[in-house]
Amino acid sequence: MRIFALETNVNKIKKRFCHEGEEEILLTYYHGLSFLFAILREILITIGLAALGVTGWFYNWPILWTVGILSFLWIVFVFFNLVKAYIDWAYDFILITTDKVILLDQTSFFKREIKPIHIENIGGVSTETQFWDIFPFGTLCIHLKEGLGGQSITKHYVPRARKVAGILSDIITKYQRKVPSAADNS
């Protein structure tokens, strides 16, 4: 299903960016704690508004006005941020194929960024732990080659980041062994 820039069908994205003969190696979404950490502020606001509602009930404030105003404030300050955080978490993924890495960042109904990175443009991969490595996720860093600016793309809350980096490193090594270098052509 597609709503503005939000595409909920992963297979349509795969079909558009993967060519025939290209194999899917790994598809991973981000860990659920990334959603929880993104909505901590909204949880605190909700608790505060609920406490204000209980206070109003205790002091016999007009119930319709109290509920109406608190509901309006909740929708304005919490609901839209909650939906945005959910979309950002639920529809973002990393797809590793035999030829490329596809990073999808679905920010909202109106903004989506898809970065297909071809294996030949990746110089290396590294991982970092998050939260003292207590949880089963980490940071994945994809280091691009110097000819492309030598920048790194960092993704946080990647489940089993070491395994993902290992798989990606294996794909890069297999690709480099398969492609003849310039020195071999001389």
Short mmCIF file of N, CA and C in Angstrom, two decimals:
data_model
loop_
_atom_site.label_atom_id
_atom_site.label_comp_id
_atom_site.label_asym_id
_atom_site.label_seq_id
_atom_site.Cartn_x
_atom_site.Cartn_y
_atom_site.Cartn_z
N MET A 1 0.84 -1.17 0.00
CA MET A 1 0.00 0.00 0.00
C MET A 1 0.89 1.24 0.00
N ARG A 2 0.47 2.24 -0.72
CA ARG A 2 1.26 3.47 -0.78
C ARG A 2 0.39 4.65 -0.37
N ILE A 3 0.91 5.44 0.57
CA ILE A 3 0.26 6.66 1.03
C ILE A 3 1.28 7.77 0.87
N PHE A 4 1.08 8.65 -0.10
CA PHE A 4 2.03 9.71 -0.44
C PHE A 4 3.41 9.08 -0.66
N ALA A 5 4.41 9.40 0.16
CA ALA A 5 5.76 8.84 -0.01
C ALA A 5 5.96 7.56 0.80
N LEU A 6 4.98 7.16 1.59
CA LEU A 6 5.10 5.96 2.42
C LEU A 6 4.74 4.72 1.60
N GLU A 7 5.71 3.85 1.40
CA GLU A 7 5.47 2.58 0.72
C GLU A 7 5.58 1.47 1.76
N THR A 8 4.47 0.76 1.99
CA THR A 8 4.47 -0.27 3.02
C THR A 8 4.84 -1.65 2.48
N ASN A 9 4.90 -1.80 1.17
CA ASN A 9 5.22 -3.08 0.56
C ASN A 9 6.71 -3.12 0.21
N VAL A 10 7.47 -3.87 0.98
CA VAL A 10 8.92 -3.96 0.80
C VAL A 10 9.26 -4.60 -0.55
N ASN A 11 8.43 -5.52 -1.01
CA ASN A 11 8.70 -6.20 -2.27
C ASN A 11 8.70 -5.25 -3.45
N LYS A 12 7.88 -4.21 -3.42
CA LYS A 12 7.88 -3.21 -4.50
C LYS A 12 9.20 -2.45 -4.52
N ILE A 13 9.74 -2.16 -3.36
CA ILE A 13 11.03 -1.46 -3.29
C ILE A 13 12.14 -2.38 -3.78
N LYS A 14 12.10 -3.63 -3.36
CA LYS A 14 13.09 -4.60 -3.82
C LYS A 14 13.04 -4.73 -5.34
N LYS A 15 11.85 -4.83 -5.88
CA LYS A 15 11.68 -5.00 -7.32
C LYS A 15 12.24 -3.81 -8.09
N ARG A 16 12.08 -2.62 -7.54
CA ARG A 16 12.54 -1.42 -8.22
C ARG A 16 14.07 -1.26 -8.17
N PHE A 17 14.70 -1.72 -7.10
CA PHE A 17 16.13 -1.48 -6.94
C PHE A 17 17.01 -2.71 -7.16
N CYS A 18 16.44 -3.88 -7.26
CA CYS A 18 17.23 -5.09 -7.48
C CYS A 18 16.97 -5.61 -8.89
N HIS A 19 18.05 -5.96 -9.57
CA HIS A 19 17.90 -6.45 -10.94
C HIS A 19 17.88 -7.98 -10.96
N GLU A 20 17.59 -8.52 -12.13
CA GLU A 20 17.51 -9.96 -12.27
C GLU A 20 18.88 -10.60 -12.02
N GLY A 21 18.90 -11.67 -11.29
CA GLY A 21 20.15 -12.36 -10.98
C GLY A 21 20.77 -11.88 -9.67
N GLU A 22 20.29 -10.82 -9.13
CA GLU A 22 20.79 -10.30 -7.86
C GLU A 22 20.06 -11.02 -6.73
N GLU A 23 20.80 -11.55 -5.79
CA GLU A 23 20.21 -12.32 -4.70
C GLU A 23 20.13 -11.49 -3.43
N GLU A 24 19.02 -11.65 -2.73
CA GLU A 24 18.86 -11.01 -1.42
C GLU A 24 19.61 -11.86 -0.39
N ILE A 25 20.51 -11.22 0.34
CA ILE A 25 21.28 -11.92 1.36
C ILE A 25 20.67 -11.70 2.74
N LEU A 26 20.34 -10.45 3.06
CA LEU A 26 19.83 -10.13 4.40
C LEU A 26 18.93 -8.91 4.34
N LEU A 27 17.81 -8.98 5.02
CA LEU A 27 16.92 -7.84 5.20
C LEU A 27 16.72 -7.70 6.70
N THR A 28 17.07 -6.52 7.22
CA THR A 28 16.91 -6.30 8.65
C THR A 28 16.28 -4.95 8.91
N TYR A 29 15.38 -4.95 9.87
CA TYR A 29 14.75 -3.72 10.33
C TYR A 29 15.48 -3.27 11.59
N TYR A 30 15.15 -2.12 12.10
CA TYR A 30 15.81 -1.61 13.29
C TYR A 30 15.14 -2.16 14.54
N HIS A 31 15.90 -2.23 15.62
CA HIS A 31 15.43 -2.81 16.87
C HIS A 31 14.28 -1.99 17.46
N GLY A 32 13.37 -2.64 18.16
CA GLY A 32 12.21 -1.98 18.75
C GLY A 32 12.54 -0.94 19.79
N LEU A 33 13.69 -1.06 20.43
CA LEU A 33 14.07 -0.05 21.43
C LEU A 33 14.34 1.30 20.79
N SER A 34 14.65 1.33 19.50
CA SER A 34 14.84 2.62 18.83
C SER A 34 13.52 3.39 18.82
N PHE A 35 12.40 2.68 18.67
CA PHE A 35 11.09 3.32 18.74
C PHE A 35 10.80 3.80 20.16
N LEU A 36 11.11 2.96 21.13
CA LEU A 36 10.88 3.33 22.53
C LEU A 36 11.68 4.57 22.91
N PHE A 37 12.94 4.62 22.55
CA PHE A 37 13.78 5.77 22.88
C PHE A 37 13.32 7.03 22.14
N ALA A 38 12.75 6.85 20.94
CA ALA A 38 12.26 8.00 20.17
C ALA A 38 11.00 8.61 20.77
N ILE A 39 10.24 7.81 21.53
CA ILE A 39 8.98 8.33 22.07
C ILE A 39 9.02 8.56 23.58
N LEU A 40 10.18 8.56 24.18
CA LEU A 40 10.27 8.78 25.64
C LEU A 40 9.65 10.12 26.04
N ARG A 41 9.93 11.15 25.29
CA ARG A 41 9.37 12.47 25.60
C ARG A 41 7.85 12.44 25.52
N GLU A 42 7.31 11.75 24.51
CA GLU A 42 5.86 11.66 24.36
C GLU A 42 5.23 10.87 25.50
N ILE A 43 5.93 9.86 25.98
CA ILE A 43 5.43 9.09 27.13
C ILE A 43 5.36 10.00 28.36
N LEU A 44 6.40 10.79 28.58
CA LEU A 44 6.40 11.70 29.73
C LEU A 44 5.30 12.76 29.62
N ILE A 45 5.08 13.29 28.43
CA ILE A 45 4.01 14.26 28.23
C ILE A 45 2.65 13.61 28.50
N THR A 46 2.46 12.38 28.04
CA THR A 46 1.21 11.67 28.27
C THR A 46 0.97 11.45 29.76
N ILE A 47 2.01 11.08 30.49
CA ILE A 47 1.89 10.89 31.94
C ILE A 47 1.53 12.22 32.61
N GLY A 48 2.17 13.29 32.17
CA GLY A 48 1.88 14.62 32.73
C GLY A 48 0.44 15.05 32.47
N LEU A 49 -0.04 14.83 31.24
CA LEU A 49 -1.42 15.18 30.92
C LEU A 49 -2.41 14.31 31.69
N ALA A 50 -2.09 13.03 31.86
CA ALA A 50 -2.96 12.15 32.65
C ALA A 50 -3.00 12.60 34.10
N ALA A 51 -1.85 12.99 34.64
CA ALA A 51 -1.81 13.49 36.02
C ALA A 51 -2.62 14.77 36.15
N LEU A 52 -2.56 15.61 35.15
CA LEU A 52 -3.37 16.84 35.16
C LEU A 52 -4.86 16.50 35.11
N GLY A 53 -5.22 15.48 34.34
CA GLY A 53 -6.62 15.03 34.28
C GLY A 53 -7.10 14.49 35.61
N VAL A 54 -6.25 13.71 36.28
CA VAL A 54 -6.61 13.18 37.61
C VAL A 54 -6.75 14.32 38.61
N THR A 55 -5.86 15.29 38.52
CA THR A 55 -5.95 16.46 39.39
C THR A 55 -7.26 17.21 39.15
N GLY A 56 -7.63 17.36 37.89
CA GLY A 56 -8.90 18.02 37.56
C GLY A 56 -10.09 17.25 38.09
N TRP A 57 -10.04 15.94 38.00
CA TRP A 57 -11.13 15.12 38.53
C TRP A 57 -11.21 15.26 40.05
N PHE A 58 -10.04 15.28 40.69
CA PHE A 58 -9.99 15.41 42.15
C PHE A 58 -10.56 16.75 42.60
N TYR A 59 -10.29 17.81 41.87
CA TYR A 59 -10.77 19.16 42.23
C TYR A 59 -12.09 19.52 41.56
N ASN A 60 -12.76 18.54 40.97
CA ASN A 60 -14.08 18.72 40.34
C ASN A 60 -14.09 19.80 39.25
N TRP A 61 -13.07 19.81 38.40
CA TRP A 61 -13.09 20.68 37.24
C TRP A 61 -14.17 20.17 36.28
N PRO A 62 -14.70 21.03 35.43
CA PRO A 62 -15.70 20.55 34.45
C PRO A 62 -15.09 19.46 33.58
N ILE A 63 -15.69 18.28 33.64
CA ILE A 63 -15.09 17.09 33.02
C ILE A 63 -15.00 17.21 31.51
N LEU A 64 -16.03 17.76 30.84
CA LEU A 64 -15.98 17.88 29.38
C LEU A 64 -14.89 18.84 28.94
N TRP A 65 -14.76 19.97 29.61
CA TRP A 65 -13.70 20.92 29.27
C TRP A 65 -12.33 20.32 29.54
N THR A 66 -12.19 19.68 30.65
CA THR A 66 -10.89 19.09 31.01
C THR A 66 -10.48 18.03 30.00
N VAL A 67 -11.38 17.09 29.72
CA VAL A 67 -11.07 16.03 28.77
C VAL A 67 -10.83 16.61 27.37
N GLY A 68 -11.63 17.57 26.98
CA GLY A 68 -11.47 18.19 25.66
C GLY A 68 -10.13 18.89 25.51
N ILE A 69 -9.78 19.70 26.49
CA ILE A 69 -8.51 20.44 26.41
C ILE A 69 -7.32 19.50 26.49
N LEU A 70 -7.38 18.52 27.41
CA LEU A 70 -6.26 17.57 27.53
C LEU A 70 -6.14 16.70 26.29
N SER A 71 -7.26 16.31 25.70
CA SER A 71 -7.21 15.53 24.45
C SER A 71 -6.61 16.35 23.31
N PHE A 72 -7.02 17.60 23.21
CA PHE A 72 -6.46 18.49 22.18
C PHE A 72 -4.95 18.63 22.36
N LEU A 73 -4.51 18.86 23.60
CA LEU A 73 -3.07 19.00 23.87
C LEU A 73 -2.33 17.71 23.56
N TRP A 74 -2.94 16.57 23.87
CA TRP A 74 -2.29 15.29 23.60
C TRP A 74 -2.13 15.09 22.09
N ILE A 75 -3.17 15.41 21.33
CA ILE A 75 -3.09 15.25 19.87
C ILE A 75 -2.02 16.17 19.30
N VAL A 76 -1.97 17.41 19.76
CA VAL A 76 -1.02 18.38 19.22
C VAL A 76 0.42 18.02 19.59
N PHE A 77 0.65 17.66 20.85
CA PHE A 77 2.03 17.47 21.32
C PHE A 77 2.52 16.03 21.31
N VAL A 78 1.62 15.05 21.21
CA VAL A 78 2.05 13.66 21.31
C VAL A 78 1.71 12.85 20.06
N PHE A 79 0.47 12.87 19.65
CA PHE A 79 -0.01 11.96 18.61
C PHE A 79 0.80 12.03 17.32
N PHE A 80 1.00 13.22 16.78
CA PHE A 80 1.70 13.34 15.51
C PHE A 80 3.17 12.90 15.63
N ASN A 81 3.81 13.21 16.75
CA ASN A 81 5.18 12.76 16.96
C ASN A 81 5.24 11.25 17.12
N LEU A 82 4.22 10.68 17.75
CA LEU A 82 4.15 9.24 17.93
C LEU A 82 4.01 8.53 16.58
N VAL A 83 3.13 9.04 15.73
CA VAL A 83 2.94 8.46 14.40
C VAL A 83 4.23 8.58 13.58
N LYS A 84 4.86 9.73 13.64
CA LYS A 84 6.12 9.95 12.90
C LYS A 84 7.21 8.99 13.38
N ALA A 85 7.34 8.81 14.68
CA ALA A 85 8.34 7.89 15.23
C ALA A 85 8.03 6.45 14.83
N TYR A 86 6.76 6.10 14.83
CA TYR A 86 6.39 4.74 14.43
C TYR A 86 6.73 4.48 12.97
N ILE A 87 6.37 5.41 12.10
CA ILE A 87 6.68 5.25 10.67
C ILE A 87 8.18 5.16 10.46
N ASP A 88 8.93 6.02 11.15
CA ASP A 88 10.38 6.03 11.02
C ASP A 88 10.98 4.70 11.48
N TRP A 89 10.40 4.08 12.47
CA TRP A 89 10.92 2.80 12.96
C TRP A 89 10.41 1.63 12.13
N ALA A 90 9.12 1.57 11.87
CA ALA A 90 8.52 0.38 11.28
C ALA A 90 8.88 0.16 9.81
N TYR A 91 9.16 1.21 9.07
CA TYR A 91 9.38 1.07 7.64
C TYR A 91 10.82 1.32 7.20
N ASP A 92 11.73 1.56 8.12
CA ASP A 92 13.15 1.68 7.78
C ASP A 92 13.77 0.29 7.77
N PHE A 93 14.67 0.05 6.83
CA PHE A 93 15.35 -1.24 6.80
C PHE A 93 16.69 -1.13 6.08
N ILE A 94 17.47 -2.19 6.24
CA ILE A 94 18.74 -2.36 5.53
C ILE A 94 18.61 -3.65 4.75
N LEU A 95 18.81 -3.57 3.45
CA LEU A 95 18.75 -4.74 2.57
C LEU A 95 20.13 -4.95 1.97
N ILE A 96 20.68 -6.13 2.17
CA ILE A 96 21.98 -6.48 1.60
C ILE A 96 21.74 -7.52 0.51
N THR A 97 22.22 -7.22 -0.69
CA THR A 97 22.12 -8.16 -1.80
C THR A 97 23.54 -8.50 -2.25
N THR A 98 23.64 -9.31 -3.27
CA THR A 98 24.96 -9.68 -3.79
C THR A 98 25.66 -8.52 -4.48
N ASP A 99 24.92 -7.47 -4.86
CA ASP A 99 25.50 -6.35 -5.60
C ASP A 99 25.49 -5.02 -4.88
N LYS A 100 24.60 -4.86 -3.89
CA LYS A 100 24.47 -3.55 -3.25
C LYS A 100 23.88 -3.66 -1.86
N VAL A 101 23.95 -2.54 -1.17
CA VAL A 101 23.28 -2.36 0.12
C VAL A 101 22.25 -1.26 -0.10
N ILE A 102 21.02 -1.53 0.28
CA ILE A 102 19.96 -0.54 0.13
C ILE A 102 19.54 -0.09 1.53
N LEU A 103 19.67 1.20 1.78
CA LEU A 103 19.27 1.78 3.06
C LEU A 103 18.00 2.59 2.83
N LEU A 104 16.91 2.20 3.48
CA LEU A 104 15.66 2.93 3.34
C LEU A 104 15.39 3.69 4.63
N ASP A 105 15.16 4.99 4.50
CA ASP A 105 14.84 5.85 5.64
C ASP A 105 13.50 6.51 5.35
N GLN A 106 12.45 5.97 5.94
CA GLN A 106 11.10 6.51 5.78
C GLN A 106 10.83 7.42 6.96
N THR A 107 10.92 8.72 6.75
CA THR A 107 10.82 9.68 7.84
C THR A 107 9.38 10.01 8.20
N SER A 108 8.50 10.06 7.21
CA SER A 108 7.10 10.40 7.46
C SER A 108 6.28 9.96 6.26
N PHE A 109 5.01 10.36 6.23
CA PHE A 109 4.17 10.08 5.07
C PHE A 109 4.69 10.80 3.83
N PHE A 110 5.44 11.87 4.03
CA PHE A 110 5.81 12.75 2.94
C PHE A 110 7.28 12.71 2.55
N LYS A 111 8.11 11.99 3.29
CA LYS A 111 9.55 11.98 2.99
C LYS A 111 10.11 10.59 3.14
N ARG A 112 10.78 10.15 2.08
CA ARG A 112 11.45 8.86 2.08
C ARG A 112 12.78 9.03 1.36
N GLU A 113 13.81 8.42 1.92
CA GLU A 113 15.12 8.45 1.27
C GLU A 113 15.61 7.02 1.11
N ILE A 114 15.94 6.68 -0.12
CA ILE A 114 16.47 5.35 -0.42
C ILE A 114 17.88 5.53 -0.95
N LYS A 115 18.84 4.88 -0.29
CA LYS A 115 20.24 4.97 -0.71
C LYS A 115 20.72 3.59 -1.14
N PRO A 116 20.77 3.33 -2.45
CA PRO A 116 21.42 2.11 -2.89
C PRO A 116 22.93 2.36 -3.00
N ILE A 117 23.71 1.57 -2.29
CA ILE A 117 25.17 1.71 -2.31
C ILE A 117 25.73 0.45 -2.95
N HIS A 118 26.35 0.59 -4.09
CA HIS A 118 26.92 -0.56 -4.77
C HIS A 118 28.14 -1.06 -4.02
N ILE A 119 28.33 -2.35 -4.03
CA ILE A 119 29.40 -2.99 -3.26
C ILE A 119 30.77 -2.43 -3.62
N GLU A 120 30.99 -2.09 -4.90
CA GLU A 120 32.31 -1.57 -5.30
C GLU A 120 32.60 -0.20 -4.70
N ASN A 121 31.59 0.48 -4.18
CA ASN A 121 31.79 1.79 -3.57
C ASN A 121 32.03 1.74 -2.06
N ILE A 122 31.98 0.55 -1.50
CA ILE A 122 32.18 0.39 -0.05
C ILE A 122 33.63 0.05 0.21
N GLY A 123 34.28 0.87 1.04
CA GLY A 123 35.66 0.63 1.40
C GLY A 123 35.81 -0.30 2.59
N GLY A 124 34.86 -0.28 3.48
CA GLY A 124 34.92 -1.13 4.67
C GLY A 124 33.67 -0.99 5.51
N VAL A 125 33.58 -1.85 6.50
CA VAL A 125 32.43 -1.88 7.40
C VAL A 125 32.96 -2.02 8.82
N SER A 126 32.31 -1.32 9.75
CA SER A 126 32.68 -1.48 11.15
C SER A 126 31.42 -1.42 12.01
N THR A 127 31.55 -1.87 13.25
CA THR A 127 30.43 -1.84 14.18
C THR A 127 30.89 -1.20 15.48
N GLU A 128 29.91 -0.68 16.20
CA GLU A 128 30.14 -0.15 17.53
C GLU A 128 29.02 -0.67 18.42
N THR A 129 29.31 -0.79 19.70
CA THR A 129 28.28 -1.22 20.63
C THR A 129 27.46 -0.01 21.07
N GLN A 130 26.26 -0.26 21.53
CA GLN A 130 25.40 0.77 22.08
C GLN A 130 24.94 0.30 23.45
N PHE A 131 24.83 1.21 24.38
CA PHE A 131 24.35 0.92 25.73
C PHE A 131 25.11 -0.24 26.36
N TRP A 132 26.43 -0.16 26.30
CA TRP A 132 27.35 -1.10 26.93
C TRP A 132 27.16 -2.53 26.43
N ASP A 133 26.58 -2.69 25.26
CA ASP A 133 26.35 -4.00 24.63
C ASP A 133 25.42 -4.89 25.47
N ILE A 134 24.51 -4.25 26.21
CA ILE A 134 23.54 -5.00 27.00
C ILE A 134 22.45 -5.57 26.09
N PHE A 135 22.04 -4.81 25.10
CA PHE A 135 20.95 -5.20 24.21
C PHE A 135 21.53 -5.79 22.92
N PRO A 136 20.72 -6.59 22.20
CA PRO A 136 21.24 -7.26 20.99
C PRO A 136 21.21 -6.37 19.75
N PHE A 137 21.72 -5.15 19.86
CA PHE A 137 21.82 -4.27 18.71
C PHE A 137 23.05 -3.40 18.87
N GLY A 138 23.42 -2.75 17.78
CA GLY A 138 24.59 -1.88 17.80
C GLY A 138 24.55 -0.90 16.64
N THR A 139 25.68 -0.26 16.41
CA THR A 139 25.81 0.71 15.34
C THR A 139 26.58 0.08 14.19
N LEU A 140 26.08 0.26 12.99
CA LEU A 140 26.74 -0.22 11.78
C LEU A 140 27.27 0.98 11.01
N CYS A 141 28.56 0.98 10.71
CA CYS A 141 29.18 2.07 9.95
C CYS A 141 29.64 1.51 8.61
N ILE A 142 29.16 2.11 7.54
CA ILE A 142 29.58 1.73 6.19
C ILE A 142 30.50 2.84 5.70
N HIS A 143 31.77 2.49 5.51
CA HIS A 143 32.78 3.47 5.09
C HIS A 143 32.89 3.43 3.56
N LEU A 144 32.60 4.56 2.95
CA LEU A 144 32.68 4.63 1.49
C LEU A 144 34.11 4.90 1.06
N LYS A 145 34.43 4.55 -0.18
CA LYS A 145 35.79 4.74 -0.69
C LYS A 145 36.11 6.22 -0.81
N GLU A 146 37.40 6.54 -0.82
CA GLU A 146 37.85 7.93 -0.83
C GLU A 146 37.39 8.69 -2.06
N GLY A 147 37.29 8.03 -3.20
CA GLY A 147 36.85 8.70 -4.41
C GLY A 147 35.43 9.25 -4.31
N LEU A 148 34.68 8.76 -3.35
CA LEU A 148 33.30 9.21 -3.15
C LEU A 148 33.20 10.15 -1.97
N GLY A 149 34.32 10.72 -1.57
CA GLY A 149 34.31 11.64 -0.44
C GLY A 149 34.80 10.99 0.84
N GLY A 150 34.96 9.69 0.83
CA GLY A 150 35.48 8.98 1.99
C GLY A 150 34.60 9.09 3.22
N GLN A 151 33.34 9.41 3.03
CA GLN A 151 32.45 9.58 4.17
C GLN A 151 31.96 8.23 4.68
N SER A 152 31.35 8.26 5.84
CA SER A 152 30.78 7.06 6.44
C SER A 152 29.28 7.26 6.62
N ILE A 153 28.56 6.19 6.47
CA ILE A 153 27.12 6.19 6.74
C ILE A 153 26.94 5.36 8.00
N THR A 154 26.35 5.97 9.01
CA THR A 154 26.20 5.30 10.30
C THR A 154 24.72 5.06 10.57
N LYS A 155 24.40 3.83 10.94
CA LYS A 155 23.03 3.44 11.28
C LYS A 155 23.04 2.86 12.70
N HIS A 156 22.18 3.41 13.54
CA HIS A 156 22.09 2.97 14.93
C HIS A 156 20.94 1.97 15.09
N TYR A 157 20.96 1.22 16.18
CA TYR A 157 19.92 0.25 16.55
C TYR A 157 19.78 -0.87 15.53
N VAL A 158 20.87 -1.30 14.94
CA VAL A 158 20.84 -2.40 13.98
C VAL A 158 20.91 -3.71 14.76
N PRO A 159 19.88 -4.55 14.66
CA PRO A 159 19.92 -5.83 15.38
C PRO A 159 21.08 -6.68 14.90
N ARG A 160 21.77 -7.30 15.85
CA ARG A 160 22.91 -8.17 15.55
C ARG A 160 23.88 -7.47 14.59
N ALA A 161 24.31 -6.28 14.95
CA ALA A 161 25.15 -5.45 14.07
C ALA A 161 26.45 -6.16 13.68
N ARG A 162 27.03 -6.92 14.59
CA ARG A 162 28.26 -7.65 14.25
C ARG A 162 28.01 -8.68 13.16
N LYS A 163 26.88 -9.36 13.24
CA LYS A 163 26.54 -10.36 12.21
C LYS A 163 26.28 -9.68 10.87
N VAL A 164 25.56 -8.57 10.90
CA VAL A 164 25.28 -7.82 9.67
C VAL A 164 26.58 -7.34 9.04
N ALA A 165 27.50 -6.80 9.85
CA ALA A 165 28.79 -6.34 9.35
C ALA A 165 29.60 -7.50 8.79
N GLY A 166 29.54 -8.64 9.44
CA GLY A 166 30.25 -9.82 8.95
C GLY A 166 29.74 -10.27 7.60
N ILE A 167 28.42 -10.31 7.46
CA ILE A 167 27.81 -10.70 6.18
C ILE A 167 28.20 -9.71 5.09
N LEU A 168 28.10 -8.43 5.40
CA LEU A 168 28.45 -7.39 4.42
C LEU A 168 29.93 -7.47 4.05
N SER A 169 30.78 -7.71 5.01
CA SER A 169 32.21 -7.85 4.75
C SER A 169 32.49 -9.05 3.84
N ASP A 170 31.79 -10.16 4.08
CA ASP A 170 31.94 -11.33 3.21
C ASP A 170 31.51 -11.03 1.77
N ILE A 171 30.42 -10.30 1.62
CA ILE A 171 29.92 -9.94 0.28
C ILE A 171 30.96 -9.06 -0.43
N ILE A 172 31.54 -8.10 0.30
CA ILE A 172 32.55 -7.21 -0.28
C ILE A 172 33.77 -8.02 -0.72
N THR A 173 34.22 -8.93 0.14
CA THR A 173 35.39 -9.76 -0.18
C THR A 173 35.12 -10.62 -1.41
N LYS A 174 33.96 -11.26 -1.48
CA LYS A 174 33.62 -12.09 -2.64
C LYS A 174 33.56 -11.24 -3.90
N TYR A 175 33.02 -10.03 -3.80
CA TYR A 175 32.94 -9.15 -4.96
C TYR A 175 34.34 -8.75 -5.43
N GLN A 176 35.22 -8.40 -4.49
CA GLN A 176 36.57 -7.99 -4.85
C GLN A 176 37.36 -9.13 -5.47
N ARG A 177 37.14 -10.35 -5.05
CA ARG A 177 37.83 -11.50 -5.64
C ARG A 177 37.30 -11.82 -7.03
N LYS A 178 36.03 -11.51 -7.25
CA LYS A 178 35.39 -11.80 -8.53
C LYS A 178 35.79 -10.80 -9.61
N VAL A 179 35.94 -9.50 -9.24
CA VAL A 179 36.24 -8.46 -10.21
C VAL A 179 37.75 -8.36 -10.41
N PRO A 180 38.21 -8.43 -11.67
CA PRO A 180 39.66 -8.30 -11.91
C PRO A 180 40.12 -6.86 -11.65
N SER A 181 41.29 -6.74 -11.06
CA SER A 181 41.81 -5.40 -10.75
C SER A 181 42.48 -4.81 -11.99
N ALA A 182 42.79 -3.51 -11.94
CA ALA A 182 43.45 -2.82 -13.05
C ALA A 182 44.84 -3.38 -13.31
N ALA A 183 45.52 -3.85 -12.27
CA ALA A 183 46.85 -4.40 -12.41
C ALA A 183 46.83 -5.72 -13.21
N ASP A 184 45.72 -6.47 -13.10
CA ASP A 184 45.60 -7.73 -13.83
C ASP A 184 45.43 -7.50 -15.32
N ASN A 185 44.91 -6.34 -15.73
CA ASN A 185 44.68 -6.06 -17.14
C ASN A 185 45.96 -5.60 -17.85
N SER A 186 46.99 -5.25 -17.13
CA SER A 186 48.23 -4.75 -17.75
C SER A 186 49.07 -5.84 -18.31
#
